[in-house]
Short mmCIF file of C-alpha atoms and ligand atoms in Angstrom, two decimals:
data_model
loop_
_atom_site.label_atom_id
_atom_site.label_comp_id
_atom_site.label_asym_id
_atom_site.label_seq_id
_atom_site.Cartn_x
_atom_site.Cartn_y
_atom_site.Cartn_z
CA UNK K 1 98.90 230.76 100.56
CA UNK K 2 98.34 233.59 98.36
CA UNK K 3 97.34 231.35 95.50
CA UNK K 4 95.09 229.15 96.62
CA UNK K 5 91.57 229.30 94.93
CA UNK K 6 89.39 228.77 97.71
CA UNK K 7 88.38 232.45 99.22
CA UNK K 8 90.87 233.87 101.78
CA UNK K 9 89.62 233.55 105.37
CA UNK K 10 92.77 234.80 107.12
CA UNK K 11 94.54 238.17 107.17
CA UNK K 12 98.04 235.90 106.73
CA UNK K 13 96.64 234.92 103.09
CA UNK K 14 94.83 237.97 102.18
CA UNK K 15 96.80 240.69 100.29
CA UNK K 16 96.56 244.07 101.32
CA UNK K 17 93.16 245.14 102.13
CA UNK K 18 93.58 246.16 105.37
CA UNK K 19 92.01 249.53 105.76
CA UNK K 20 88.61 247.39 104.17
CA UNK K 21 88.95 244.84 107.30
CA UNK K 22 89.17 248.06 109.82
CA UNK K 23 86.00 249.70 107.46
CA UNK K 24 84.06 246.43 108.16
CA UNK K 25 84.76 246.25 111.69
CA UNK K 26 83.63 249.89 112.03
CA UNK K 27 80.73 249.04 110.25
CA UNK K 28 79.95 246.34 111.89
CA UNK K 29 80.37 248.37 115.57
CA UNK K 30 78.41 251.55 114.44
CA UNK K 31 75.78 250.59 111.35
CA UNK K 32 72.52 248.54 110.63
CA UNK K 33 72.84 247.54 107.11
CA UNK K 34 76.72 247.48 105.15
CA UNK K 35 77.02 245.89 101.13
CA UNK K 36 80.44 244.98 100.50
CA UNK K 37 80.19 245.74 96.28
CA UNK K 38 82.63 245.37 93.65
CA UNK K 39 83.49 242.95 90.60
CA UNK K 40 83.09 239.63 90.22
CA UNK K 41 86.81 238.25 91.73
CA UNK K 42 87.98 241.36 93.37
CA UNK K 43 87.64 239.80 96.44
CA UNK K 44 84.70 240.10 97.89
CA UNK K 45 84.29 237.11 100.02
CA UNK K 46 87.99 237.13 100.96
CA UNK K 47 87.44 240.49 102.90
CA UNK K 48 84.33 239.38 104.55
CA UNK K 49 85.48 235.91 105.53
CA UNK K 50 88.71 237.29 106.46
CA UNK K 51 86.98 239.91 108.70
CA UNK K 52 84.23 237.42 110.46
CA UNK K 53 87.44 235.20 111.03
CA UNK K 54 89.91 238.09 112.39
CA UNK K 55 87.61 239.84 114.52
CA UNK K 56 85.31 236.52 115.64
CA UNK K 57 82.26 238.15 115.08
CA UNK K 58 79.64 235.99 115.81
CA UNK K 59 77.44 235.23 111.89
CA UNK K 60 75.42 233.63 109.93
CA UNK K 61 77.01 233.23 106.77
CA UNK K 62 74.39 233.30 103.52
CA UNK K 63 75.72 232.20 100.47
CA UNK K 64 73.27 233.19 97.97
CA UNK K 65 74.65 232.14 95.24
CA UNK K 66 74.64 228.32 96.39
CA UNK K 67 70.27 228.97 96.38
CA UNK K 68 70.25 229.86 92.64
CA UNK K 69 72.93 226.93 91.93
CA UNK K 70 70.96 224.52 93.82
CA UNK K 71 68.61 221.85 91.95
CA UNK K 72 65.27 223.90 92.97
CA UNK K 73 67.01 226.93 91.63
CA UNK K 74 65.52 230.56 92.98
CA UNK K 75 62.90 229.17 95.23
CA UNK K 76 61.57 229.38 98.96
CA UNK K 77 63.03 225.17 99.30
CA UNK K 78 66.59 226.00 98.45
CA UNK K 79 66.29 228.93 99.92
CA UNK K 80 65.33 227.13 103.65
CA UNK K 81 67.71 224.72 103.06
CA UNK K 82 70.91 227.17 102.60
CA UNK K 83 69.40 229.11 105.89
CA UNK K 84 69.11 225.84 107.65
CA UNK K 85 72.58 225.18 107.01
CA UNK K 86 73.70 228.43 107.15
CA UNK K 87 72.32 228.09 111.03
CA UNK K 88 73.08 224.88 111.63
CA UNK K 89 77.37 225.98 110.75
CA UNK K 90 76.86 229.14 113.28
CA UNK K 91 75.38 226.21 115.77
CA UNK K 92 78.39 224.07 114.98
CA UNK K 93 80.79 226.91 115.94
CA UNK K 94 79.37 227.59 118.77
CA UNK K 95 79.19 224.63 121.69
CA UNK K 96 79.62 227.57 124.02
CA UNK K 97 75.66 228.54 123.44
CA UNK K 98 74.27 225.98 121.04
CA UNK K 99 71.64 225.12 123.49
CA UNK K 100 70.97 228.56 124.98
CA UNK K 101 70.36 229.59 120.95
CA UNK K 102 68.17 226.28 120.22
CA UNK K 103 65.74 227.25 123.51
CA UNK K 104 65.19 230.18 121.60
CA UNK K 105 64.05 228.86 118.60
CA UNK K 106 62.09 226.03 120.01
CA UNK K 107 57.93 226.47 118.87
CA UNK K 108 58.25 228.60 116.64
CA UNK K 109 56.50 227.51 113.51
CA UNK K 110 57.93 226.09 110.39
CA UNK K 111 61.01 225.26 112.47
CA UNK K 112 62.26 221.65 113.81
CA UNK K 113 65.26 221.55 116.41
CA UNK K 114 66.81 218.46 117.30
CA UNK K 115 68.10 219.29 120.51
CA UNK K 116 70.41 215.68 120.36
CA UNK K 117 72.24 216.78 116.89
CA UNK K 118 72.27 220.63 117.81
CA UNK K 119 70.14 220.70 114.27
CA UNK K 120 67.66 223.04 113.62
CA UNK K 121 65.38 222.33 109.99
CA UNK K 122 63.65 225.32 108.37
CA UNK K 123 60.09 223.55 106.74
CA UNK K 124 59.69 225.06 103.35
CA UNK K 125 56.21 223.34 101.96
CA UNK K 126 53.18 226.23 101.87
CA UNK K 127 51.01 225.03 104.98
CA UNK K 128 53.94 225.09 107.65
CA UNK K 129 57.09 227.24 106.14
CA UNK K 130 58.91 228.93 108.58
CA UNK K 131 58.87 232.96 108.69
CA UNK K 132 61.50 234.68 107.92
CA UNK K 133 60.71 237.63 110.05
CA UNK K 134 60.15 235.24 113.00
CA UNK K 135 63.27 233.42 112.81
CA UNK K 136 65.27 236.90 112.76
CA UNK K 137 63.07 238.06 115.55
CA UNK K 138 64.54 234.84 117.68
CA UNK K 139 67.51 235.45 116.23
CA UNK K 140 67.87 238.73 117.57
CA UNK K 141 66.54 238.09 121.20
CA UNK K 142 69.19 235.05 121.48
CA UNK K 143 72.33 237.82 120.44
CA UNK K 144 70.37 240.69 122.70
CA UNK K 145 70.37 238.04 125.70
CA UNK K 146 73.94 236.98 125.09
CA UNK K 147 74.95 240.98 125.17
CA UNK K 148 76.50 240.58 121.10
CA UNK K 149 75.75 242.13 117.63
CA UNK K 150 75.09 239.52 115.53
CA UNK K 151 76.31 239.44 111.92
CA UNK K 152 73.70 238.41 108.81
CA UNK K 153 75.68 238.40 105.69
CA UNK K 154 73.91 237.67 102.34
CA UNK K 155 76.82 237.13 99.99
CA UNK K 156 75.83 237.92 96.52
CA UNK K 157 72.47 239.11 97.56
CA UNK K 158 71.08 239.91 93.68
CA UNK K 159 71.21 236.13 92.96
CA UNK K 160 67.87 235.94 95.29
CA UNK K 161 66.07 238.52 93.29
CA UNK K 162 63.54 236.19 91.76
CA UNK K 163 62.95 234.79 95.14
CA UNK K 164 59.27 235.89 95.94
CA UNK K 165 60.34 237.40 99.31
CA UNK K 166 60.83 241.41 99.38
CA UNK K 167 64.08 241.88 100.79
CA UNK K 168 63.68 245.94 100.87
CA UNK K 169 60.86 245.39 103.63
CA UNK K 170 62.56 242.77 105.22
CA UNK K 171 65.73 244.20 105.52
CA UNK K 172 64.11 247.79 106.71
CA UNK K 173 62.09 245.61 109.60
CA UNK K 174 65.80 244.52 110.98
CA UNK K 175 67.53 248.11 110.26
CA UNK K 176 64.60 249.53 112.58
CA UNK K 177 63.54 246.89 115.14
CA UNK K 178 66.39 244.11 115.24
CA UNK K 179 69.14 246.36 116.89
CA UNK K 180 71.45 243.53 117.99
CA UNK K 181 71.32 242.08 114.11
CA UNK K 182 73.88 243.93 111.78
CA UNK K 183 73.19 242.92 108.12
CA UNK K 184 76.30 242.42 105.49
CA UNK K 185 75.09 241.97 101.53
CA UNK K 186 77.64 241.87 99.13
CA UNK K 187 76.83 241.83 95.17
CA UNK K 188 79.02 241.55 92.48
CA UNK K 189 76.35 243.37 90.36
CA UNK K 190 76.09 246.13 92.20
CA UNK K 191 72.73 248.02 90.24
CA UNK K 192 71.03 244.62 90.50
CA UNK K 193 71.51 244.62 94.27
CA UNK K 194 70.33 248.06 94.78
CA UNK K 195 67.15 247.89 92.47
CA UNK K 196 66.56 245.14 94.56
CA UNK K 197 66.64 246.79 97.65
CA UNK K 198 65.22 249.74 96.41
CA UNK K 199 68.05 252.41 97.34
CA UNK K 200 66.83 254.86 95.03
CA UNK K 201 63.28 254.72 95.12
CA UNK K 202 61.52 256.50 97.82
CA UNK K 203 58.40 253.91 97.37
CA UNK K 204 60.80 251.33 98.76
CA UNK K 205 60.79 250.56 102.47
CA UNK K 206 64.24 251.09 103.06
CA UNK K 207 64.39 254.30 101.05
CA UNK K 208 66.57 256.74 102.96
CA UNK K 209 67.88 254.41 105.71
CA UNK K 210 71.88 254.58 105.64
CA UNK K 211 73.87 252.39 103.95
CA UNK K 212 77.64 251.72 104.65
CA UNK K 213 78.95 250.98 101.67
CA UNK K 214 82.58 249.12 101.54
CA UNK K 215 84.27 249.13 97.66
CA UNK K 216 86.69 246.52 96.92
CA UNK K 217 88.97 247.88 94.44
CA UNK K 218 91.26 246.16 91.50
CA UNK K 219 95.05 246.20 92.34
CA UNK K 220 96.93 248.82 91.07
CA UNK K 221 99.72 248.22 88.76
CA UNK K 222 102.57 247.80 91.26
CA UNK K 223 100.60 246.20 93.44
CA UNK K 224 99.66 243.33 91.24
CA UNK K 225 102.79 242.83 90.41
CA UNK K 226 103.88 242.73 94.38
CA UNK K 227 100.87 240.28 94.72
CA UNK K 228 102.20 237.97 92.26
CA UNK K 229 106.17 238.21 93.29
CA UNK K 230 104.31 236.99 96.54
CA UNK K 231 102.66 234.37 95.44
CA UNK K 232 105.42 232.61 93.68
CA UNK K 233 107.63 233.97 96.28
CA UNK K 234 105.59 231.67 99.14
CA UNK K 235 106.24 228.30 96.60
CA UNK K 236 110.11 229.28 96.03
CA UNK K 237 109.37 230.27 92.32
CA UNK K 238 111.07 232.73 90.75
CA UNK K 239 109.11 233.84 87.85
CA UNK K 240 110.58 236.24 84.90
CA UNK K 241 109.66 239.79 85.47
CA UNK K 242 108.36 240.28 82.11
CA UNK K 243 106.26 237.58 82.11
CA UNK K 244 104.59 238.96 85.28
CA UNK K 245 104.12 242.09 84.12
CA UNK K 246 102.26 241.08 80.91
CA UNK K 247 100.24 238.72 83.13
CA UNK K 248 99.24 242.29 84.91
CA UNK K 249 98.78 244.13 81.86
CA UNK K 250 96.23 241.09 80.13
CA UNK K 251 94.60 240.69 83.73
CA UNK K 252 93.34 244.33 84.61
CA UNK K 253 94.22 244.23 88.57
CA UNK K 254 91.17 241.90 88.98
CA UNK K 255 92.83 239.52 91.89
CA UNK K 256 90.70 236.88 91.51
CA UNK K 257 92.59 236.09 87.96
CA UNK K 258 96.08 236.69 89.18
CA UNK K 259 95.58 233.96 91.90
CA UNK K 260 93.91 231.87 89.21
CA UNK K 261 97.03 232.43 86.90
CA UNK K 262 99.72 232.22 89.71
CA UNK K 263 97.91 228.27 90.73
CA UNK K 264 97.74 227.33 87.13
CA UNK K 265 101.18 228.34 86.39
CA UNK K 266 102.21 226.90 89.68
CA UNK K 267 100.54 223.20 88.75
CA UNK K 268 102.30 223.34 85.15
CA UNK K 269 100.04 225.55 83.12
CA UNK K 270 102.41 228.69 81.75
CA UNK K 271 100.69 230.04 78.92
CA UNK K 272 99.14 232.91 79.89
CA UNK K 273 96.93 232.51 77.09
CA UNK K 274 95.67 229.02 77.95
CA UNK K 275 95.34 230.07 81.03
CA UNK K 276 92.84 232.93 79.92
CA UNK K 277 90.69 230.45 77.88
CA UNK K 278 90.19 228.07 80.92
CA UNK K 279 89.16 230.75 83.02
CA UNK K 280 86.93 232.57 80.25
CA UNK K 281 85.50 228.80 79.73
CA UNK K 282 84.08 229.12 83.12
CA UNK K 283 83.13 232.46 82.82
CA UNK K 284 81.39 231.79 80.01
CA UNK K 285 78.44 229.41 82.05
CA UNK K 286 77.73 232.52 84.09
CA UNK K 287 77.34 234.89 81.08
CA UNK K 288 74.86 232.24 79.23
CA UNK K 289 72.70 231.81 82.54
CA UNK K 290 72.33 236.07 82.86
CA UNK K 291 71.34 235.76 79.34
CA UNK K 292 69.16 232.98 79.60
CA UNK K 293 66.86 234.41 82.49
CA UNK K 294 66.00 237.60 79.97
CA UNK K 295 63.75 237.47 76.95
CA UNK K 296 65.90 239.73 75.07
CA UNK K 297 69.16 237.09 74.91
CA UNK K 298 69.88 237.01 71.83
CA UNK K 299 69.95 241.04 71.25
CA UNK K 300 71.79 241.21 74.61
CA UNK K 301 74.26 238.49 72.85
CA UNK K 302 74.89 240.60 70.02
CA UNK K 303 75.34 243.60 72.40
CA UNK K 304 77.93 241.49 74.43
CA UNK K 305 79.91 240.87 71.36
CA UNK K 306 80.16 243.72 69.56
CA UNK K 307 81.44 245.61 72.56
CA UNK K 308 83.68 243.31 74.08
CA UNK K 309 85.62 243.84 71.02
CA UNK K 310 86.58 247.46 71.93
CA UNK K 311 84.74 250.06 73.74
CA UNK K 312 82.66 252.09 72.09
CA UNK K 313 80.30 254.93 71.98
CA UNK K 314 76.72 254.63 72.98
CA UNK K 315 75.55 255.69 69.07
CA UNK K 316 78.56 253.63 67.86
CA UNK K 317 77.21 250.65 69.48
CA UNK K 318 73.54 251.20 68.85
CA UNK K 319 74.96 251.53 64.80
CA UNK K 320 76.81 248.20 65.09
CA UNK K 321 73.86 246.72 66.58
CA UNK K 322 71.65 247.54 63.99
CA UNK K 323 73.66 246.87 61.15
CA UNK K 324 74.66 243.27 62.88
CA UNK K 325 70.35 242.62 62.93
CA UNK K 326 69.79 244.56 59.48
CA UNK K 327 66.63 246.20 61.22
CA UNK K 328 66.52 249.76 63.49
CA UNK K 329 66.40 249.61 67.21
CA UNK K 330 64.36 251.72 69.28
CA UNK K 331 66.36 254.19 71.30
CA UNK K 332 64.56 253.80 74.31
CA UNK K 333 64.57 249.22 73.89
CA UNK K 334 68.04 250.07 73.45
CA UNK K 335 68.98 251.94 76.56
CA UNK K 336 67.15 249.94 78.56
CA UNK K 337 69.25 246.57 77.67
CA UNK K 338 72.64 248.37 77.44
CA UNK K 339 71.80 249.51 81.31
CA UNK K 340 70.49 245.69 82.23
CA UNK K 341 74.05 244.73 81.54
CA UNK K 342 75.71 247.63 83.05
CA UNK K 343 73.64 246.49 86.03
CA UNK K 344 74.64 242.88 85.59
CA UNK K 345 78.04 244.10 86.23
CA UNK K 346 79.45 242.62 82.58
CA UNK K 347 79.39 246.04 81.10
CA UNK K 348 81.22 249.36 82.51
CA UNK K 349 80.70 252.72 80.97
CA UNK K 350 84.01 254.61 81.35
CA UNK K 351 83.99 258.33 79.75
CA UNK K 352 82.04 258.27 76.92
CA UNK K 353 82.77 254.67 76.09
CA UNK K 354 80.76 251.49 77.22
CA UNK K 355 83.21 248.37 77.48
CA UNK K 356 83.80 245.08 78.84
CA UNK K 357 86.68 245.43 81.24
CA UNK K 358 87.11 242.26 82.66
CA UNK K 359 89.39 240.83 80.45
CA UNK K 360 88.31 236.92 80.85
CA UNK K 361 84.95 237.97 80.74
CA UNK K 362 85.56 239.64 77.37
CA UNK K 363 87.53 236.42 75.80
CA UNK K 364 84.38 234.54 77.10
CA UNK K 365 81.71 236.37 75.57
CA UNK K 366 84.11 236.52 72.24
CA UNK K 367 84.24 232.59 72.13
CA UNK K 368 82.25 231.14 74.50
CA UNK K 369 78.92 232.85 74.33
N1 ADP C 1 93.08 239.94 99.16
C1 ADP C 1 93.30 238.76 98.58
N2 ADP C 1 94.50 238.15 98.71
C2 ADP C 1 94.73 236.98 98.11
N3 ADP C 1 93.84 236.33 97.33
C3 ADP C 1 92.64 236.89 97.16
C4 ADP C 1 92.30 238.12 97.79
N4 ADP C 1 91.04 238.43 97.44
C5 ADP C 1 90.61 237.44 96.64
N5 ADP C 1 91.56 236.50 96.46
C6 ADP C 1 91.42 235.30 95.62
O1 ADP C 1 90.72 235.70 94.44
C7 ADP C 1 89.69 234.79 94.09
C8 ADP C 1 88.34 235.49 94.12
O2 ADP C 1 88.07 235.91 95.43
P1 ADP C 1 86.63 236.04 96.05
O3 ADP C 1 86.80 236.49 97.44
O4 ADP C 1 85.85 234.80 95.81
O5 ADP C 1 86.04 237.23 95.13
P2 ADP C 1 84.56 237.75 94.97
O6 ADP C 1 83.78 237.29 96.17
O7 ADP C 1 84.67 239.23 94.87
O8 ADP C 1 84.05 237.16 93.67
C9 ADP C 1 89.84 233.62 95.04
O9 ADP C 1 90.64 232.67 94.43
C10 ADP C 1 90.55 234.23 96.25
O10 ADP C 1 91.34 233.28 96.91
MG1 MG C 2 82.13 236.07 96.30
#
């Protein structure tokens, strides 16, 4: 079903996309290291379910995002625990070569199997935590002695920046030495992700190794409308064409929103309106956590809401800013928090004009911040 929330793992419910899937499977043949970027929605985690599913490539599937959302938040313990699981799901899948994969990571520090659950527990705690580099190491001989490239995906890599664990070195140490290991991050804030892992910066470790990069797009015009004549075509609704186009024009080809409108309008909620304010309501909880992990939130607020109210000029924004705090801001304090949310992915610089362009994003920040 087109509409349903949950993220698409089948080419039968994913829309379009299909030169992405071949992209990924390329990738996944011929590189070391791919990031799957675009904005938050576009679909992201469709694609790359939908192309671990399609092709059954063997993975370990990272959610990142589930370590920052957990009750330790950004630390090494959530952090084992997601990898534990993330392992113990490729285990699951696998009867085939559970065992063959558990004799391979049998002794090695920091890491308990239970050979009668086909379990494996990553120890966290200082004295005995498991390594990281290790565990990829075993990893990697296990999918080198069963002849297969191995997929590592970190979805939403950024969200582990805090973790004290560099990622640039680690992540260099597989492009170089763990051939049968191909590495997938995806990041919805795209400059975040590649600070992190140091793309730029020719101090960083993986400075100047290749990265595939795969952009997931918004929908056209026509095709958003095509995607929603779908959607209500699959539950025998027929909807009025002029409601679905203004449903395109208020959504901004982000497909994430027209699934979320085509399943609320489907369950009984037709306003597109109301629908808007219960997404931007949700929105809202991840624009308050970015700006409660900075120590400039409530400038950054101010910055949020005076340009989510129309795009603007850098100097017309830096004005408004100053006249909203009656004091002058520092060009250079300035810059530097206008490209922070740039990098956070809630602001896009189009032309000459910064904006917000994801339109529930915008209503959020308006109302909800
Ligand atoms: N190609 C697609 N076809 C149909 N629905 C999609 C597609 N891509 C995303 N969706 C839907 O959009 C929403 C957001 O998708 P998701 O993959 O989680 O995006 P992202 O990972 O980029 O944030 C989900 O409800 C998902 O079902
Ligand atoms: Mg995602």
């Amino acid at each position: 079903m087109l509409f349903d929330l949950a993220p698409k793992t089948s080419r039968k419910d994913l829309y379009d996309f299909n030169e992405e899937l071949e992209k990924l499977y390329k990738d996944y043949v011929n590189a070391r290291l791919v990031a799957v970027v675009g904005p938050r929605r576009a679909g992201k985690t469709s694609l790359i379910l939908t192309f671990l599913n399609e092709y059954r490539i063997p993975h370990v599937f990272f959610d990142c995002r589930t370590v920052s959302l957990s009750d330790y938040g950004v630390t090494f313990r959530s952090f084992a625990e997601v990898f534990s699981n993330a392992i113990n799901s490729f285990l699951d899948k696998h009867t085939v070569f559970k065992n063959r994969l558990l004799n391979f990571l049998r002794g090695l520090k920091g890491v308990e199997v239970d050979a009668s659950l086909a379990r494996i527990y990553l120890r966290w705690k200082r004295e005995d935590r498991f390594s990281v580099v290790a565990l990829l190491e075993r990893l990697n001989a296990f999918a080198e002695s069963e002849g297969m490239r191995l997929a590592l995906v970190l979805d939403e890599l950024q969200e582990l920046s805090r973790l004290n664990l560099n990622f640039s070195k680690l992540l260099a140490y597989v492009y170089d030495h763990l051939k049968n290991i191909v590495v997938f991050v995806s990041g919805s804030q795209v400059g975040l992700l590649y600070d992190m892992l140091g793309v730029d910066d020719p101090e960083s470790p993986l400075y100047g190794r290749l990265i595939s990069e795969v952009r997931v797009r918004k929908l056209a015009r026509e095709e958003s409308i095509d995607f929603l004549e779908r959607g209500f075509g699959e539950v025998g609704l027929v909807v009025d064409r002029r409601l679905i186009e203004e449903v395109v024009e208020r959504l901004n080809g982000l497909i994430g929103w027209l699934t979320f409108f085509g399943w609320s309008y489907v369950n009984g909620l037709r306003d597109l309106e109301s629908v808007v304010d219960a997404a931007s309501r949700q929105e809202a909880l991840e624009v308050r956590r970015f700006l409660s992990r900075s120590r400039s939130e409530k400038r950054l607020r101010t910055m949020l809401k005076l340009v989510s109210q129309k795009p603007m000029r850098w100097g017309e924004l830096k004005k408004a800013l100053e006249f909203s705090e009656g004091v002058e801001v520092d060009d250079h304090n300035f810059n530097s928090l206008l490209q922070k949310l740039i990098k956070a992915g809630l602001v896009e610089k189009r032309g000459e004009n910064y904006l917000v362009s994801d339109p529930v994003i915008a209503v959020a920040i308006q109302k909800y911040v």
